[in-house]
C-alpha positions as YAML, in Angstrom:
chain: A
units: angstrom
residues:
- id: 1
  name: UNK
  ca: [-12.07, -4.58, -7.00]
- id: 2
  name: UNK
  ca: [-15.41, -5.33, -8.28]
- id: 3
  name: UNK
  ca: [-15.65, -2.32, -11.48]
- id: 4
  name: UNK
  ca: [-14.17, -3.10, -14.77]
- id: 5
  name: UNK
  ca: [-11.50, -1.05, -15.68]
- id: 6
  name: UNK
  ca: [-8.36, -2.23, -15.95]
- id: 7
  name: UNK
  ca: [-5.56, -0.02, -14.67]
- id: 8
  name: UNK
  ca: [-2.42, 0.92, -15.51]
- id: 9
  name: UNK
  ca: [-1.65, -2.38, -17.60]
- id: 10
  name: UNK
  ca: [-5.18, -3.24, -19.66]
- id: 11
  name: UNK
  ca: [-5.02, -6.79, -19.53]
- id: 12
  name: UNK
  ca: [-5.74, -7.15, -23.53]
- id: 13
  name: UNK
  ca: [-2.96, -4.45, -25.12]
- id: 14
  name: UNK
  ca: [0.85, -3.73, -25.70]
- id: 15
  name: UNK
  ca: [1.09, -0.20, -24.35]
- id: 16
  name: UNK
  ca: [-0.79, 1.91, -22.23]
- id: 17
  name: UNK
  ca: [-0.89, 5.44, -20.54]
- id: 18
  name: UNK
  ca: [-2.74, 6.72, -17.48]
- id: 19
  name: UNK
  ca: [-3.32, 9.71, -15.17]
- id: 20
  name: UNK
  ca: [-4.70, 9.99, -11.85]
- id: 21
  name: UNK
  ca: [-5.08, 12.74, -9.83]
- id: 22
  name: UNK
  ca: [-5.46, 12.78, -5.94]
- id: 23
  name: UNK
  ca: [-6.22, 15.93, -3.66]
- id: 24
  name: UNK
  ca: [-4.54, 16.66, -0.17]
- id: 25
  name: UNK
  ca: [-7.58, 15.00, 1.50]
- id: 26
  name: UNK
  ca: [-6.82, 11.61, -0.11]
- id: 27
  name: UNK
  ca: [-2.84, 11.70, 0.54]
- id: 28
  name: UNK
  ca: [-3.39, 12.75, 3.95]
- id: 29
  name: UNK
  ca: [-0.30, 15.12, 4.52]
- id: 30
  name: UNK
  ca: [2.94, 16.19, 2.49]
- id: 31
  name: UNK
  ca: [6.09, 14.46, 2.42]
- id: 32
  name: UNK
  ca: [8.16, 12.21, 0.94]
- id: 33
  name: UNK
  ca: [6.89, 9.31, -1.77]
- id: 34
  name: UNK
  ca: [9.17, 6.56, -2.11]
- id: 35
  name: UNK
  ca: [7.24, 4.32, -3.15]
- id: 36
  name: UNK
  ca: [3.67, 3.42, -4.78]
- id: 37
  name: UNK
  ca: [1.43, 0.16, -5.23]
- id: 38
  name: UNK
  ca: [-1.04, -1.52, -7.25]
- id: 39
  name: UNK
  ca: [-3.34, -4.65, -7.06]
- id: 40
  name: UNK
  ca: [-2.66, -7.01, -9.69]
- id: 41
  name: UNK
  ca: [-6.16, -9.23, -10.34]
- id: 42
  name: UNK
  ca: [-4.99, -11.34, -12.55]
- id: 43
  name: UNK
  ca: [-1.51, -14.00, -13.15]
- id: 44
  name: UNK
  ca: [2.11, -12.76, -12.68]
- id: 45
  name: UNK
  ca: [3.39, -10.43, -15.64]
- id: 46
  name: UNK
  ca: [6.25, -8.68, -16.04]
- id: 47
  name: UNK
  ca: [5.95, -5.16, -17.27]
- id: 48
  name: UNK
  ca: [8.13, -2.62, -18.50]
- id: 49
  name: UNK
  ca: [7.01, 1.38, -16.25]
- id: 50
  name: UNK
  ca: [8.08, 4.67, -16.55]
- id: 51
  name: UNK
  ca: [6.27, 6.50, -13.52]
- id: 52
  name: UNK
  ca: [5.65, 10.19, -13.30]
- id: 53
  name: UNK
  ca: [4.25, 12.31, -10.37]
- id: 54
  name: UNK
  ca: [3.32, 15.88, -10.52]
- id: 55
  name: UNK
  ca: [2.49, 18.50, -8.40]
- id: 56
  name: UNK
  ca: [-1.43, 20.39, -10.11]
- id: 57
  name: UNK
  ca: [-4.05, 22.90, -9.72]
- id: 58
  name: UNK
  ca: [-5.99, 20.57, -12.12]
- id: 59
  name: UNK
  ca: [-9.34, 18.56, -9.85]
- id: 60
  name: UNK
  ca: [-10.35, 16.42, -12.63]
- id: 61
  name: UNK
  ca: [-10.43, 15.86, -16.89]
- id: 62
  name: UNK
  ca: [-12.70, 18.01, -18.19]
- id: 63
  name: UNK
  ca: [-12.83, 15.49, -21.35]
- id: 64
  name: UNK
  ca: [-11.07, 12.84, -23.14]
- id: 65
  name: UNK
  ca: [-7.99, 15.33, -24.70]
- id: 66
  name: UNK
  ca: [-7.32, 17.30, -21.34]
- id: 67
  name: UNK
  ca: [-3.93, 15.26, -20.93]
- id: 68
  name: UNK
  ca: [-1.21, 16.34, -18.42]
- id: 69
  name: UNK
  ca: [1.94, 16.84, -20.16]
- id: 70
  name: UNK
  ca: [5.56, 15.26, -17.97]
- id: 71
  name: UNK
  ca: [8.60, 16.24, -18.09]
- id: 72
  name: UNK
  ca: [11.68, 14.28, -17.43]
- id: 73
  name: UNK
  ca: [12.41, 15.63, -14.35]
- id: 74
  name: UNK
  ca: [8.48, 14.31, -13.22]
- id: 75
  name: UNK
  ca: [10.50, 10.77, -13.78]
- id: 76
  name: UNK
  ca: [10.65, 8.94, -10.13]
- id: 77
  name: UNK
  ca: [11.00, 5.55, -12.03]
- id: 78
  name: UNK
  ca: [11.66, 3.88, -15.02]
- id: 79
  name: UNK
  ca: [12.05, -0.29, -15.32]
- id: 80
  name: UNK
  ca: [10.19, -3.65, -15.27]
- id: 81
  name: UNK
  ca: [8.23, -4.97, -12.69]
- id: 82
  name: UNK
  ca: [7.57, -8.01, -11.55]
- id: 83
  name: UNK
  ca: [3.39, -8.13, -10.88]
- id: 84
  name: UNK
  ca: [2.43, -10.59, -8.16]
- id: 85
  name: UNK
  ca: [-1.05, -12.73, -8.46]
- id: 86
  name: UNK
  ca: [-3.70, -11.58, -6.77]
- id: 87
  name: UNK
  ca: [-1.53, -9.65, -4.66]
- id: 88
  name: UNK
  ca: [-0.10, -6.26, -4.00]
- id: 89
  name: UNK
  ca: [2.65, -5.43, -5.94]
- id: 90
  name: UNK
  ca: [5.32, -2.43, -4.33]
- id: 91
  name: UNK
  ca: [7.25, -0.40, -6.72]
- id: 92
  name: UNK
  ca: [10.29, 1.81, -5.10]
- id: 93
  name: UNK
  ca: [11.25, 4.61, -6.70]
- id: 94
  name: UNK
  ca: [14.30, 5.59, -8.32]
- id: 95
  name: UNK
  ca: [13.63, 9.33, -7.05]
- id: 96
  name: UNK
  ca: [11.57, 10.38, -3.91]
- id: 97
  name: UNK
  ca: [8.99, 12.58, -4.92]
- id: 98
  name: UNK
  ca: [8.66, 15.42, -2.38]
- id: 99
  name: UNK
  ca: [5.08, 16.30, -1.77]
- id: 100
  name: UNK
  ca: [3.97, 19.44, -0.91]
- id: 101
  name: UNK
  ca: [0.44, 18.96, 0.85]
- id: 102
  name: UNK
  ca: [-1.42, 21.44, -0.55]
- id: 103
  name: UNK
  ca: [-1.47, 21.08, -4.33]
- id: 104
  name: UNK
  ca: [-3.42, 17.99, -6.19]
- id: 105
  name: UNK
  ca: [-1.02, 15.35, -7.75]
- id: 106
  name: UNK
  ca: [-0.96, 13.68, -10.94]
- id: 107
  name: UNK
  ca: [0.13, 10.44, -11.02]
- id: 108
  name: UNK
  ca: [0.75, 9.12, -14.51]
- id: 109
  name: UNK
  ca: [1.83, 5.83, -15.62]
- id: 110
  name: UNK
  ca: [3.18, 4.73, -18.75]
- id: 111
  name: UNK
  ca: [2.90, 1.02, -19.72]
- id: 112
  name: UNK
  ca: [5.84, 0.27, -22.37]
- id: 113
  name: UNK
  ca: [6.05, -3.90, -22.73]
- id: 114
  name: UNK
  ca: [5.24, -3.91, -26.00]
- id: 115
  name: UNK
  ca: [3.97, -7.26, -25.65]
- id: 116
  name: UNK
  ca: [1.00, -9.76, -23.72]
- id: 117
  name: UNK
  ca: [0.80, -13.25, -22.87]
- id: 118
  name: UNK
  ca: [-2.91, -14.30, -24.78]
- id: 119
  name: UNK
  ca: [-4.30, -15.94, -21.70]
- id: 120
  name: UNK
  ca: [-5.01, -15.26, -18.61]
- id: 121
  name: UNK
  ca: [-4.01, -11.82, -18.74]
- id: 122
  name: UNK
  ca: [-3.56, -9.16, -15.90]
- id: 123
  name: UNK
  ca: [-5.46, -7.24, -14.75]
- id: 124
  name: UNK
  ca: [-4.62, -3.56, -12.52]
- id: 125
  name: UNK
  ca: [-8.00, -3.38, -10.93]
- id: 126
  name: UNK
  ca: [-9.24, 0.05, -10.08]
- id: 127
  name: UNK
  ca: [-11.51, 1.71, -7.98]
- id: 128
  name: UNK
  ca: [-14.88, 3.71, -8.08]
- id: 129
  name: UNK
  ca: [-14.57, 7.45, -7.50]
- id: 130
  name: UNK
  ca: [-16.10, 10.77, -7.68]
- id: 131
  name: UNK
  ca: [-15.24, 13.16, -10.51]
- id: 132
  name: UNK
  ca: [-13.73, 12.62, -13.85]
- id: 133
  name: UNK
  ca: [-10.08, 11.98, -11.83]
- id: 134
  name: UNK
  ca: [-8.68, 9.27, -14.22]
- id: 135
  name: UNK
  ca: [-7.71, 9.01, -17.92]
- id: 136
  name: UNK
  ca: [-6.15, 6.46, -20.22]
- id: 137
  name: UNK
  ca: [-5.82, 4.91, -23.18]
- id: 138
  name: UNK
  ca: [-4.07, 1.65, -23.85]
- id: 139
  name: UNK
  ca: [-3.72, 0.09, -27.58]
- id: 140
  name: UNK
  ca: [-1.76, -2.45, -29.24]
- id: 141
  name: UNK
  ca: [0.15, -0.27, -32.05]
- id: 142
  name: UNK
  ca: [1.04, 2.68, -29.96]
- id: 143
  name: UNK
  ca: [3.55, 3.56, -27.24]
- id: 144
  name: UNK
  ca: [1.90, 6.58, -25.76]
- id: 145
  name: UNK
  ca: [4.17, 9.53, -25.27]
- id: 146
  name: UNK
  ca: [3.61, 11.30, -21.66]
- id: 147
  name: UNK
  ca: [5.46, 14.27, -22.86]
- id: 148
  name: UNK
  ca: [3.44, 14.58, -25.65]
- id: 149
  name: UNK
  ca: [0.16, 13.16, -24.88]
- id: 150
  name: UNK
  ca: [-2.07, 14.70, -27.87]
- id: 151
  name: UNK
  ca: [-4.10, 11.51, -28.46]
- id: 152
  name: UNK
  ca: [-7.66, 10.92, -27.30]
- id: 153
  name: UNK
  ca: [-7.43, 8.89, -24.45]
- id: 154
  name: UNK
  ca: [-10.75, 7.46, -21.96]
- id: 155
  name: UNK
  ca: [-12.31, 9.73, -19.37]
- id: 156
  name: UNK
  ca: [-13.47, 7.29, -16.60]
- id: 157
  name: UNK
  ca: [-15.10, 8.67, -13.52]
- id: 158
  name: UNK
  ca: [-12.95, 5.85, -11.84]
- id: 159
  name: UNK
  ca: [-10.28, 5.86, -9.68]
- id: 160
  name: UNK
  ca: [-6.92, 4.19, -10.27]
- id: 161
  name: UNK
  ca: [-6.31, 1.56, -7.34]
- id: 162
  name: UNK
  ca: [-3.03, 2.89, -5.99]
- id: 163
  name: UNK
  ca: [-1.90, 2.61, -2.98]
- id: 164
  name: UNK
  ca: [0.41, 5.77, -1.26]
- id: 165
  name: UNK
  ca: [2.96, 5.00, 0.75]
- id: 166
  name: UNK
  ca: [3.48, 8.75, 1.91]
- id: 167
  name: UNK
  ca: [6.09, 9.45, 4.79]
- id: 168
  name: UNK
  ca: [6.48, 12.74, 7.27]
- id: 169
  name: UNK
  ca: [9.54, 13.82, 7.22]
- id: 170
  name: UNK
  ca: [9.20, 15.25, 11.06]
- id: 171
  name: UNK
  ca: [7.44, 11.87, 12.08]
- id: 172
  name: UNK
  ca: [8.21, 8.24, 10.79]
- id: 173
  name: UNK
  ca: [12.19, 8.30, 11.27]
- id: 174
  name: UNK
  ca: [11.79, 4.39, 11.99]
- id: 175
  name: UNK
  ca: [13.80, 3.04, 15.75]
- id: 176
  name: UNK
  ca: [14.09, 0.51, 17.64]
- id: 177
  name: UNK
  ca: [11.05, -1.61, 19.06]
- id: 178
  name: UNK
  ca: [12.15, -4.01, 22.29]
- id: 179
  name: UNK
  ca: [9.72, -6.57, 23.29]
- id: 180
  name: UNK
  ca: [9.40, -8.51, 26.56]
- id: 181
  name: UNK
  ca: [6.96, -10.84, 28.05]
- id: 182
  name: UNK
  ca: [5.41, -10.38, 32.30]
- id: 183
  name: UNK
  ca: [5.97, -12.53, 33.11]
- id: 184
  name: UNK
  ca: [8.81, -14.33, 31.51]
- id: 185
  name: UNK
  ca: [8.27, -17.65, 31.74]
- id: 186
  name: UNK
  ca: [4.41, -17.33, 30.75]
- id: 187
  name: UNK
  ca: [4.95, -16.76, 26.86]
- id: 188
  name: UNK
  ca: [7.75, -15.61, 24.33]
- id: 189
  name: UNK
  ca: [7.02, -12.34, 22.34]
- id: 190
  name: UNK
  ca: [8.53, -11.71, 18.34]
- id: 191
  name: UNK
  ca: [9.31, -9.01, 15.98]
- id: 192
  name: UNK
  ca: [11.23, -6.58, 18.39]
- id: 193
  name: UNK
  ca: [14.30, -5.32, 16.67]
- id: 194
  name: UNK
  ca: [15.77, -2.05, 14.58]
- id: 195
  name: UNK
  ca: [13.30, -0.72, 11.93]
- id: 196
  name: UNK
  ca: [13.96, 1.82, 8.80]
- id: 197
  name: UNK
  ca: [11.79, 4.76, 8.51]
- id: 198
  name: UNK
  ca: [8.51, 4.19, 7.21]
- id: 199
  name: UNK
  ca: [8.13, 0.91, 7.73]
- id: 200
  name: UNK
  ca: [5.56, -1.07, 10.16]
- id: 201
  name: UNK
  ca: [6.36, -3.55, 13.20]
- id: 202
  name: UNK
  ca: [4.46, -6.67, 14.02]
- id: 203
  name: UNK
  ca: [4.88, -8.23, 17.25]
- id: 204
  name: UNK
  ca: [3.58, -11.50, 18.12]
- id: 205
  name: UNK
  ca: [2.67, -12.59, 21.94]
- id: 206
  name: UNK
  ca: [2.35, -16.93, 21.89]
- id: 207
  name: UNK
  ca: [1.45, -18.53, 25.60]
- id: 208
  name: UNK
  ca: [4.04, -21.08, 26.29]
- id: 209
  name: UNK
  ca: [2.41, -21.92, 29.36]
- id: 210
  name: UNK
  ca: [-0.08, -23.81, 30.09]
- id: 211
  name: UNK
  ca: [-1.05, -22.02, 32.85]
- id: 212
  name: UNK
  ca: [-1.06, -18.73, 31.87]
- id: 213
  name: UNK
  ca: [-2.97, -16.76, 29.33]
- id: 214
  name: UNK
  ca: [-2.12, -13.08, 26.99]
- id: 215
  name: UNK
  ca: [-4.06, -9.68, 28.40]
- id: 216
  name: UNK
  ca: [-2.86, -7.24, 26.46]
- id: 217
  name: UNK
  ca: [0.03, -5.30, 25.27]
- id: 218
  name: UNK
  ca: [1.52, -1.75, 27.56]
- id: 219
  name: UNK
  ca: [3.88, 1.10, 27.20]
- id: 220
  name: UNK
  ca: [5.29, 2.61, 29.82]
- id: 221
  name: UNK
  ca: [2.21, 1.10, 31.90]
- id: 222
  name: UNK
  ca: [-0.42, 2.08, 29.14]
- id: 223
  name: UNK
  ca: [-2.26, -0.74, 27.08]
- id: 224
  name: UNK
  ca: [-1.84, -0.50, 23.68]
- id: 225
  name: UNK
  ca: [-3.21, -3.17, 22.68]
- id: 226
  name: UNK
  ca: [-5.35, -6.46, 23.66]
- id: 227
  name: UNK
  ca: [-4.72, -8.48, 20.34]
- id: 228
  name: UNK
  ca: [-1.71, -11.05, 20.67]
- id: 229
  name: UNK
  ca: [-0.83, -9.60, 17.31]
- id: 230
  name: UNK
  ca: [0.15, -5.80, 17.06]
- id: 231
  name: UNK
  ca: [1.15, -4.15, 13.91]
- id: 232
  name: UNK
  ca: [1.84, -0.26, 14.39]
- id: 233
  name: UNK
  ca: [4.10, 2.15, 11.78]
- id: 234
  name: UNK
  ca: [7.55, 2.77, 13.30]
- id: 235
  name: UNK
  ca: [8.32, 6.09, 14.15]
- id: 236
  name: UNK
  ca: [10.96, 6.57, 17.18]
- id: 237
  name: UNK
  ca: [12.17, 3.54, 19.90]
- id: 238
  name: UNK
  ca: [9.56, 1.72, 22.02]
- id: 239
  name: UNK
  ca: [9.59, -0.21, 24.80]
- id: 240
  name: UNK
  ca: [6.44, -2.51, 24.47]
- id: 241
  name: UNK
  ca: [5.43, -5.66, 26.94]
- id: 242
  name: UNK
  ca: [3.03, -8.10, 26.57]
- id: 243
  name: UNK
  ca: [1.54, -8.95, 29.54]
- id: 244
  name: UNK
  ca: [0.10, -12.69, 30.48]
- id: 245
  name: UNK
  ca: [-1.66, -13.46, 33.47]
- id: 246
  name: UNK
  ca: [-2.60, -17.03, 35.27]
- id: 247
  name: UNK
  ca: [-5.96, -18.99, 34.35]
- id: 248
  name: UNK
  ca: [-6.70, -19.75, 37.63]
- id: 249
  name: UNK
  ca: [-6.78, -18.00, 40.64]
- id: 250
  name: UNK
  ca: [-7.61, -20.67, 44.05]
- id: 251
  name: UNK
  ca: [-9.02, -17.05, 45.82]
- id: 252
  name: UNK
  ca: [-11.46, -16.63, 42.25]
- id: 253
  name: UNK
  ca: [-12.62, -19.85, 41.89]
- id: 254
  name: UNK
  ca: [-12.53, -23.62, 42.72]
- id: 255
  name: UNK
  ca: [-13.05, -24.22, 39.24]
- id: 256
  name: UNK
  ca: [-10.11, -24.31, 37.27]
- id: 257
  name: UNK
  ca: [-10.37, -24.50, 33.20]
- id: 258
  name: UNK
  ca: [-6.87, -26.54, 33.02]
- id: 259
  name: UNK
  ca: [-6.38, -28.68, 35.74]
- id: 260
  name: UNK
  ca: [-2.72, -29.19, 35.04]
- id: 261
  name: UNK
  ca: [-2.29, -25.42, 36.70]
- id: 262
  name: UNK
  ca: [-2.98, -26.93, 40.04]
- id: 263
  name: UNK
  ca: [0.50, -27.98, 41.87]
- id: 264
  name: UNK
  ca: [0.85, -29.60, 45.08]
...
């Protein structure tokens, strides 16, 4: 977040277009796109996106004209969104994209609001890259046609910041996560419960008691985990417990750290 492009909504203009493209080693496997995200630097907006994602042999823009032309069937969504401050913002598509793995993808996003708010203005931040993988143009006048894209455009050696949220088909199928605390009465666990596919679980351990502390989190006798908080992406039913065990043992020490442990 610290270069100064701006990414896919320039935080000065009307309309703008741009196109990214991402190898196989940067999406990590093929599958299923349902979704994409960008970091919004600047105050809510609400813009107006068509979003297009192709499948190419192109590995970067060899200058400012090399555009990728869409089609309409590229479409996965057209509508207005909702930017958050500061924050991530989540678009879901209209139409999964299915990704094949092996071929580089274009992702190219057309900014159609036709209008800014003077001040503050937003701001898409991008990233630094390798490679002439971006291109854009943005202007005040002009609603960039994807289909068409014969215009000049910006070759930036950045990288657009988005953010894939890819799924494999033959792995994230979501279930059902059941949480218990060992024992019982030495803490309460949350965030069990049935999860979609793709998504991610958080479950939180708390000590209740006074005399008891968190150790860590097993499955099926294995620790997972030694954080009272454990976020992990859902991808079949689990049976997780967080285990808590007492501060003082009389056969450790004579020492206790909580004298309110010790009974008669």
């Amino acid at each position: 977040t610290t270069t100064n492009s701006y990414l896919p909504s320039y935080n000065y203009y009307n309309y703008s277009l741009s196109q990214q493209i991402y190898t196989p080693c940067e999406i990590g496997y093929g599958g299923t796109i349902s979704s994409i995200s960008f970091y919004n630097g600047g105050t809510e907006k609400t813009r107006t996106y068509d979003i297009y994602l192709v499948h190419t042999s192109k590995n970067a823009f060899d200058n400012n004209t090399d555009w990728i032309t869409v089609g309409s069937g590229d479409k996965v969504f057209s509508g207005s969104v909702t930017m958050t401050a500061n924050n991530w913002t989540t678009i879901q598509f209209t139409t999964d994209f299915s990704y094949d793995g092996t071929s580089n993808l274009a992702v190219i996003v057309d900014d159609n609001t036709g209008s800014y708010s003077s001040s503050p203005h937003m701001a898409c931040r991008v990233y630094t890259g390798e490679g002439n993988q971006a291109i854009y143009q943005y202007s005040d006048s002009e609603n960039n046609d994807p289909t068409n894209p014969s215009y000049s455009g910006t070759l930036t050696a950045s990288k657009n910041q988005i953010k894939f949220h890819v799924c494999d088909v033959s792995g994230l199928q979501g279930g059902t996560i059941t949480a218990t605390a060992s024992p019982a009465s030495a803490g309460t666990v949350s965030g069990g419960g049935t999860y979609a596919s793709c998504t991610e679980a958080t479950l939180t351990a708390t000590e209740t008691n006074p005399c008891y502390k968190f150790v860590n989190w097993t499955e099926n006798g294995n620790v997972v985990s030694t954080s009272p908080t454990y976020t992990f992406k859902v991808s079949g039913d689990r049976g997780l417990v967080a285990n808590f065990e007492e501060k003082w043992n009389p056969s450790v020490t004579s020492n206790p750290a909580d004298l309110s442990c010790i009974t008669s």
